[in-house]
Short mmCIF file of C-alpha atoms in Angstrom, two decimals:
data_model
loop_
_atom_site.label_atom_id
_atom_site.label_comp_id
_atom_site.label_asym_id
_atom_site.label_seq_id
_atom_site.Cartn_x
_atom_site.Cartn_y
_atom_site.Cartn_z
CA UNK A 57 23.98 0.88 -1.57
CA UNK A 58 21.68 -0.37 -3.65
CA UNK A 59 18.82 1.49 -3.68
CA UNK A 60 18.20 5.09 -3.30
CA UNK A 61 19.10 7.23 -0.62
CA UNK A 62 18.02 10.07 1.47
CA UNK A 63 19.55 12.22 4.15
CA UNK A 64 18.37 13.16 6.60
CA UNK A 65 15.64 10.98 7.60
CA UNK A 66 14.27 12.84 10.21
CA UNK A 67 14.49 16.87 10.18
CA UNK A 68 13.14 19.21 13.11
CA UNK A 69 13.94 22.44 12.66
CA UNK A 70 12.62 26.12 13.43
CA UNK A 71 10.62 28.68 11.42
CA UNK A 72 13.18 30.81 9.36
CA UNK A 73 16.18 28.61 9.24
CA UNK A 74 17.52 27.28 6.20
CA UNK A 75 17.09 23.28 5.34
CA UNK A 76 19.13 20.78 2.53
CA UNK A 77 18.20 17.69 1.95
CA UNK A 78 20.20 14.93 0.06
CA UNK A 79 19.51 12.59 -2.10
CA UNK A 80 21.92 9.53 -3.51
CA UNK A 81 20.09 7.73 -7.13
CA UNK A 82 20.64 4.54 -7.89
CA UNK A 83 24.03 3.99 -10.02
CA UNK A 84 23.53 4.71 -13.53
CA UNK A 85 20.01 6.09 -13.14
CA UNK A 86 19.51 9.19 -15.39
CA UNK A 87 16.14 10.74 -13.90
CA UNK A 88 16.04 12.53 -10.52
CA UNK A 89 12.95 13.41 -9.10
CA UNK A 90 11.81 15.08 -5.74
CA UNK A 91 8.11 15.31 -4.32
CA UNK A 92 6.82 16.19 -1.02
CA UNK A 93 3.87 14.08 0.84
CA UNK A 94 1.64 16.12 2.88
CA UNK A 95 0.58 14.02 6.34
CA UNK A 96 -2.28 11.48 4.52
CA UNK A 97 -2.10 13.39 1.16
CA UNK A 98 -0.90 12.23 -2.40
CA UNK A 99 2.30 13.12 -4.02
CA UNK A 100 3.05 16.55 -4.63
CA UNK A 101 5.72 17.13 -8.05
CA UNK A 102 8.49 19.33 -7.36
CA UNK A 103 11.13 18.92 -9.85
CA UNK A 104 12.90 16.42 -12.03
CA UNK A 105 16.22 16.22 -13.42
CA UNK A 106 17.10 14.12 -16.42
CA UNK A 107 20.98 13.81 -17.30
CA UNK A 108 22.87 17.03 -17.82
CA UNK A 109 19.20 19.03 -19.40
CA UNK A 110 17.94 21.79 -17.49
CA UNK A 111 15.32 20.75 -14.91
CA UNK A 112 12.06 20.79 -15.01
CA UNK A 113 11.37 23.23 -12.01
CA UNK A 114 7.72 23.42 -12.56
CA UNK A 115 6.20 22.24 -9.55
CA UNK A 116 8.37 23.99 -7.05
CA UNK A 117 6.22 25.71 -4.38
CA UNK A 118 8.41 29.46 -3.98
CA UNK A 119 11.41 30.78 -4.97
CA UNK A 120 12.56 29.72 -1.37
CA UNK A 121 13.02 26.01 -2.77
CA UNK A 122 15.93 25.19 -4.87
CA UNK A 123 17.31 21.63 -5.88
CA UNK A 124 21.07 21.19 -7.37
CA UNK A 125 22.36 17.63 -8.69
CA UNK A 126 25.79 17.67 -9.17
CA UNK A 127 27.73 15.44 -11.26
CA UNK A 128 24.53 13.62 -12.89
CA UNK A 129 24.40 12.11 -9.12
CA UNK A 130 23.59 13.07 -5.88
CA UNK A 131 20.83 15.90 -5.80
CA UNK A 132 20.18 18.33 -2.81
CA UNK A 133 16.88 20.07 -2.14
CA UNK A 134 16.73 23.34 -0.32
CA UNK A 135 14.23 25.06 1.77
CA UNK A 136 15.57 28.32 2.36
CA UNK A 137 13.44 30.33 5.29
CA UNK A 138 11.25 27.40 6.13
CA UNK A 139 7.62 27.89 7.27
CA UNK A 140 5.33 25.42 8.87
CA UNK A 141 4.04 24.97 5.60
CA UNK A 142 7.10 23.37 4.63
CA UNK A 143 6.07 20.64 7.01
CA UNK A 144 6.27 17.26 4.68
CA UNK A 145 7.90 13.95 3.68
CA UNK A 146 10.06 14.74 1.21
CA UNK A 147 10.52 12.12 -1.03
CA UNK A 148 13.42 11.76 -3.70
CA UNK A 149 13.54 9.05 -6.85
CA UNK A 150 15.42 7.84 -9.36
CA UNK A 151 14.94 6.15 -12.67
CA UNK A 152 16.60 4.32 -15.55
CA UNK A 153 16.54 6.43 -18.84
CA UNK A 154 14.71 2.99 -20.60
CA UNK A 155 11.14 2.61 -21.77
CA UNK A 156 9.47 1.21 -18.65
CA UNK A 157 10.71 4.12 -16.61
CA UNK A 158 8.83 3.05 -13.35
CA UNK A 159 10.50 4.96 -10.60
CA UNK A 160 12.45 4.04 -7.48
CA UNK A 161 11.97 5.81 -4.52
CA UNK A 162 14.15 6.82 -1.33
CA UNK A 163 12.32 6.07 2.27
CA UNK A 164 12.18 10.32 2.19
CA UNK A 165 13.24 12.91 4.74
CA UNK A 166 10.59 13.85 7.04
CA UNK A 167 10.76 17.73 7.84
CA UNK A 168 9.11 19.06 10.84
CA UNK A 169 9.28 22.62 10.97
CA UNK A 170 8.41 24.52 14.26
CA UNK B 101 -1.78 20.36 -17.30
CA UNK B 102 -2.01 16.68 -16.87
CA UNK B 103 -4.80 15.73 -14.26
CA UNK B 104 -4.33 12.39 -11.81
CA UNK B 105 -8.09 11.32 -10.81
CA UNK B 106 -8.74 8.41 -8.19
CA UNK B 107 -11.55 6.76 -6.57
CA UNK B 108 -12.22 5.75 -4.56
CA UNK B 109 -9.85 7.74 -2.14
CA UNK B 110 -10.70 5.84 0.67
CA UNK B 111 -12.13 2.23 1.05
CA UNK B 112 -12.80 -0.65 3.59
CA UNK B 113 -13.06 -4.18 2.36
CA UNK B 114 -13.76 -6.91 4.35
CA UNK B 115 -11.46 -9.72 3.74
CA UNK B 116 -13.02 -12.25 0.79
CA UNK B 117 -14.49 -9.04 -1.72
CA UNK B 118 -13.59 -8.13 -4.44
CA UNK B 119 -13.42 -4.64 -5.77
CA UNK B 120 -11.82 -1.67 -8.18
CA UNK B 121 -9.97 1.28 -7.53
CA UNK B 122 -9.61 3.57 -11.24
CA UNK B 123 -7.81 6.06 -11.69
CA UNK B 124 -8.27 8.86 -15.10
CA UNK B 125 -6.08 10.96 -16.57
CA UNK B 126 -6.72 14.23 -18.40
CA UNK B 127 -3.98 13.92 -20.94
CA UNK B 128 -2.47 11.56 -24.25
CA UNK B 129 -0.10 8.55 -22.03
CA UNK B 130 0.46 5.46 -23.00
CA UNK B 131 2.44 4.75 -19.72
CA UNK B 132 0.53 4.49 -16.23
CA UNK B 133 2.21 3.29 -13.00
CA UNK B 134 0.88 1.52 -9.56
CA UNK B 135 2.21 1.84 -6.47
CA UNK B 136 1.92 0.86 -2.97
CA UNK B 137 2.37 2.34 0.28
CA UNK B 138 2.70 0.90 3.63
CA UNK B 139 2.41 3.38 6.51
CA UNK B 140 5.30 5.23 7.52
CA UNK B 141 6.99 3.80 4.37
CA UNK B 142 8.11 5.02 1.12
CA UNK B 143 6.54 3.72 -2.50
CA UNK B 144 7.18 0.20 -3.90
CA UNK B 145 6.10 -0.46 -7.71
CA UNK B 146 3.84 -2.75 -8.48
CA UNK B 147 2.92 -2.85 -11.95
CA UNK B 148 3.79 -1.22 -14.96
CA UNK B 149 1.46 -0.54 -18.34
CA UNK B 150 2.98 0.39 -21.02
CA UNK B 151 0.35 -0.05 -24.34
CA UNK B 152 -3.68 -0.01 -24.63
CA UNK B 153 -4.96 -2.79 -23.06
CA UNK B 154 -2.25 -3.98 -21.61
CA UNK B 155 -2.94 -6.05 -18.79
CA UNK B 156 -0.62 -6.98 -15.31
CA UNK B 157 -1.17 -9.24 -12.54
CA UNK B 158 0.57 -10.36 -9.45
CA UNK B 159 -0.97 -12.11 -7.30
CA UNK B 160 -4.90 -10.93 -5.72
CA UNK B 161 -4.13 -7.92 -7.71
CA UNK B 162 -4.80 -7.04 -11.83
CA UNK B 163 -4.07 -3.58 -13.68
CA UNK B 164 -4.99 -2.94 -16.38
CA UNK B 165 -4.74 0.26 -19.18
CA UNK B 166 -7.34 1.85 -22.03
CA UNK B 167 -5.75 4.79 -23.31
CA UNK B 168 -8.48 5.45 -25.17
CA UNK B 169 -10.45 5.49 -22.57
CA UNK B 170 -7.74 7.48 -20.01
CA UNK B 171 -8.25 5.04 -17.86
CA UNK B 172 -6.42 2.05 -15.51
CA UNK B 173 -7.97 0.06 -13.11
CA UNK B 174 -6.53 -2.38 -9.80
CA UNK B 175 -8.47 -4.76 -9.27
CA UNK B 176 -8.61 -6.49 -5.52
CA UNK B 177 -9.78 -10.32 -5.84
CA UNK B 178 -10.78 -11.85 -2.29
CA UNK B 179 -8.88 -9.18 -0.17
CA UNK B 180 -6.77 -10.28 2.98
CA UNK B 181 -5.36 -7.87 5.56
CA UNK B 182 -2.01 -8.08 3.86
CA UNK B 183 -3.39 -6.00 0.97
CA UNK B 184 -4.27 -2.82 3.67
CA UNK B 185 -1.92 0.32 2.11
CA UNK B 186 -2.49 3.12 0.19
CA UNK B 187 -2.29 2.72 -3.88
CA UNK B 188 -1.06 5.74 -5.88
CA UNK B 189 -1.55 5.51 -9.70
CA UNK B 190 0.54 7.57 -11.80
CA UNK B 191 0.75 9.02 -15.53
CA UNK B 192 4.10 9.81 -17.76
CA UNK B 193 3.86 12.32 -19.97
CA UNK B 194 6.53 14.46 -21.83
CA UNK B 195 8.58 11.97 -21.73
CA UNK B 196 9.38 12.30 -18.42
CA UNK B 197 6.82 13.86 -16.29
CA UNK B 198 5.65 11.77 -13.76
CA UNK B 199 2.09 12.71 -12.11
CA UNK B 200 0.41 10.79 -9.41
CA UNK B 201 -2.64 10.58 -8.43
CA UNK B 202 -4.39 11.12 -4.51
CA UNK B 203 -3.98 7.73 -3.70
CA UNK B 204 -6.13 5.27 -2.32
CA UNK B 205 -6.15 3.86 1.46
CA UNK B 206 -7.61 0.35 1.60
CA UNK B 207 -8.61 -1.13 4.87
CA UNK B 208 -9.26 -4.95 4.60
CA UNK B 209 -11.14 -6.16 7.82
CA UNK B 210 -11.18 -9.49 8.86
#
């Protein structure tokens, strides 16, 4: 498709049980990024990738979260023994590796967690 | 760490005002982002600064950037009920960091 993509959009799940959620860039975007959106809150950083350099894990919650992108392309975020907490919009974007660098976001993955 | 500040967070118009959202940043950028937000829906860009004083518009809205300053600002001319979202600045630094700020819910009332 033509814009970015995220899987699942709609995740219910129960305390304790492990979660992945996908993400599909735009074709040829370099940059990778995942945030999570609190009910009514602002956008919380949770890591970025940026071609084949290590990511920038910096704003990842607990070692219980873990991203992967594979192949400079599709990216999965984890949520291994999920807590209410957890509970977000998870929201994945891509951008072009060019000097306006505005981002393009996926309609997220909404994760309920019982 | 870079900072994201805006205000206001929240704000009701009534349709026909005019007004400013700004949004600061703590750290050296000469990049800052706006978005918008629809309910339910994910974030659509609407303008892009890239130098001091650089200055977008599109529309009943106008961005503008002082780096100097650390400081954009959206201006809303004569609001309509179309414009009701929430409005995220947000700040690259390191390259590639991207921070945003709280975000701003306009109502516009008729």
């Amino acid at each position: 498709g033509a814009g970015v993509s995220q899987s699942p959009s709609n995740k219910v799940t129960e305390k304790g049980k492990d979660v992945e959620l996908r993400c599909d860039p735009i074709s040829g975007h370099t940059a990778l990024y995942w945030y999570r959106q609190s009910l009514g809150q602002g956008l919380e950083f949770l890591i970025y990738f940026q071609g084949n350099s290590a990511p920038d894990k910096s704003g990842l919650p607990s070692d219980r979260f873990s991203a992967e992108r594979t192949g400079g392309s599709v990216s999965t975020l984890t949520i291994q023994r999920t807590q209410q907490e957890d509970s977000a919009v998870y929201l994945c974007a891509s951008s072009p590796w060019m000097l306006a660098g505005e981002l393009f976001f996926g309609e997220g993955s909404r994760l309920t967690v019982l | 760490e870079l900072k994201v500040e805006q205000n206001p967070l929240f704000l009701s118009m009534q349709e026909g005002k005019n007004y400013t959202i700004y949004c600061n940043y703590s750290t050296t950028s000469d990049r800052l982002y706006w978005y918008r937000q629809d309910p339910g829906k994910s974030l659509e860009s609407l303008f892009v600064l890239l130098s001091n004083g650089a200055v977008k518009q599109e529309g009943r809205l106008m961005a503008s950037l002082d780096t100097k300053a650390r400081l954009s600002t959206l201006h809303i001319t004569a609001a309509v009920h179309d414009l009701s979202a929430t409005y995220f600045c947000a700040v690259r630094y390191n390259n590639n960091d991207m921070r945003f700020g709280a975000g701003t819910r306009l109502t516009v009332k008729p």
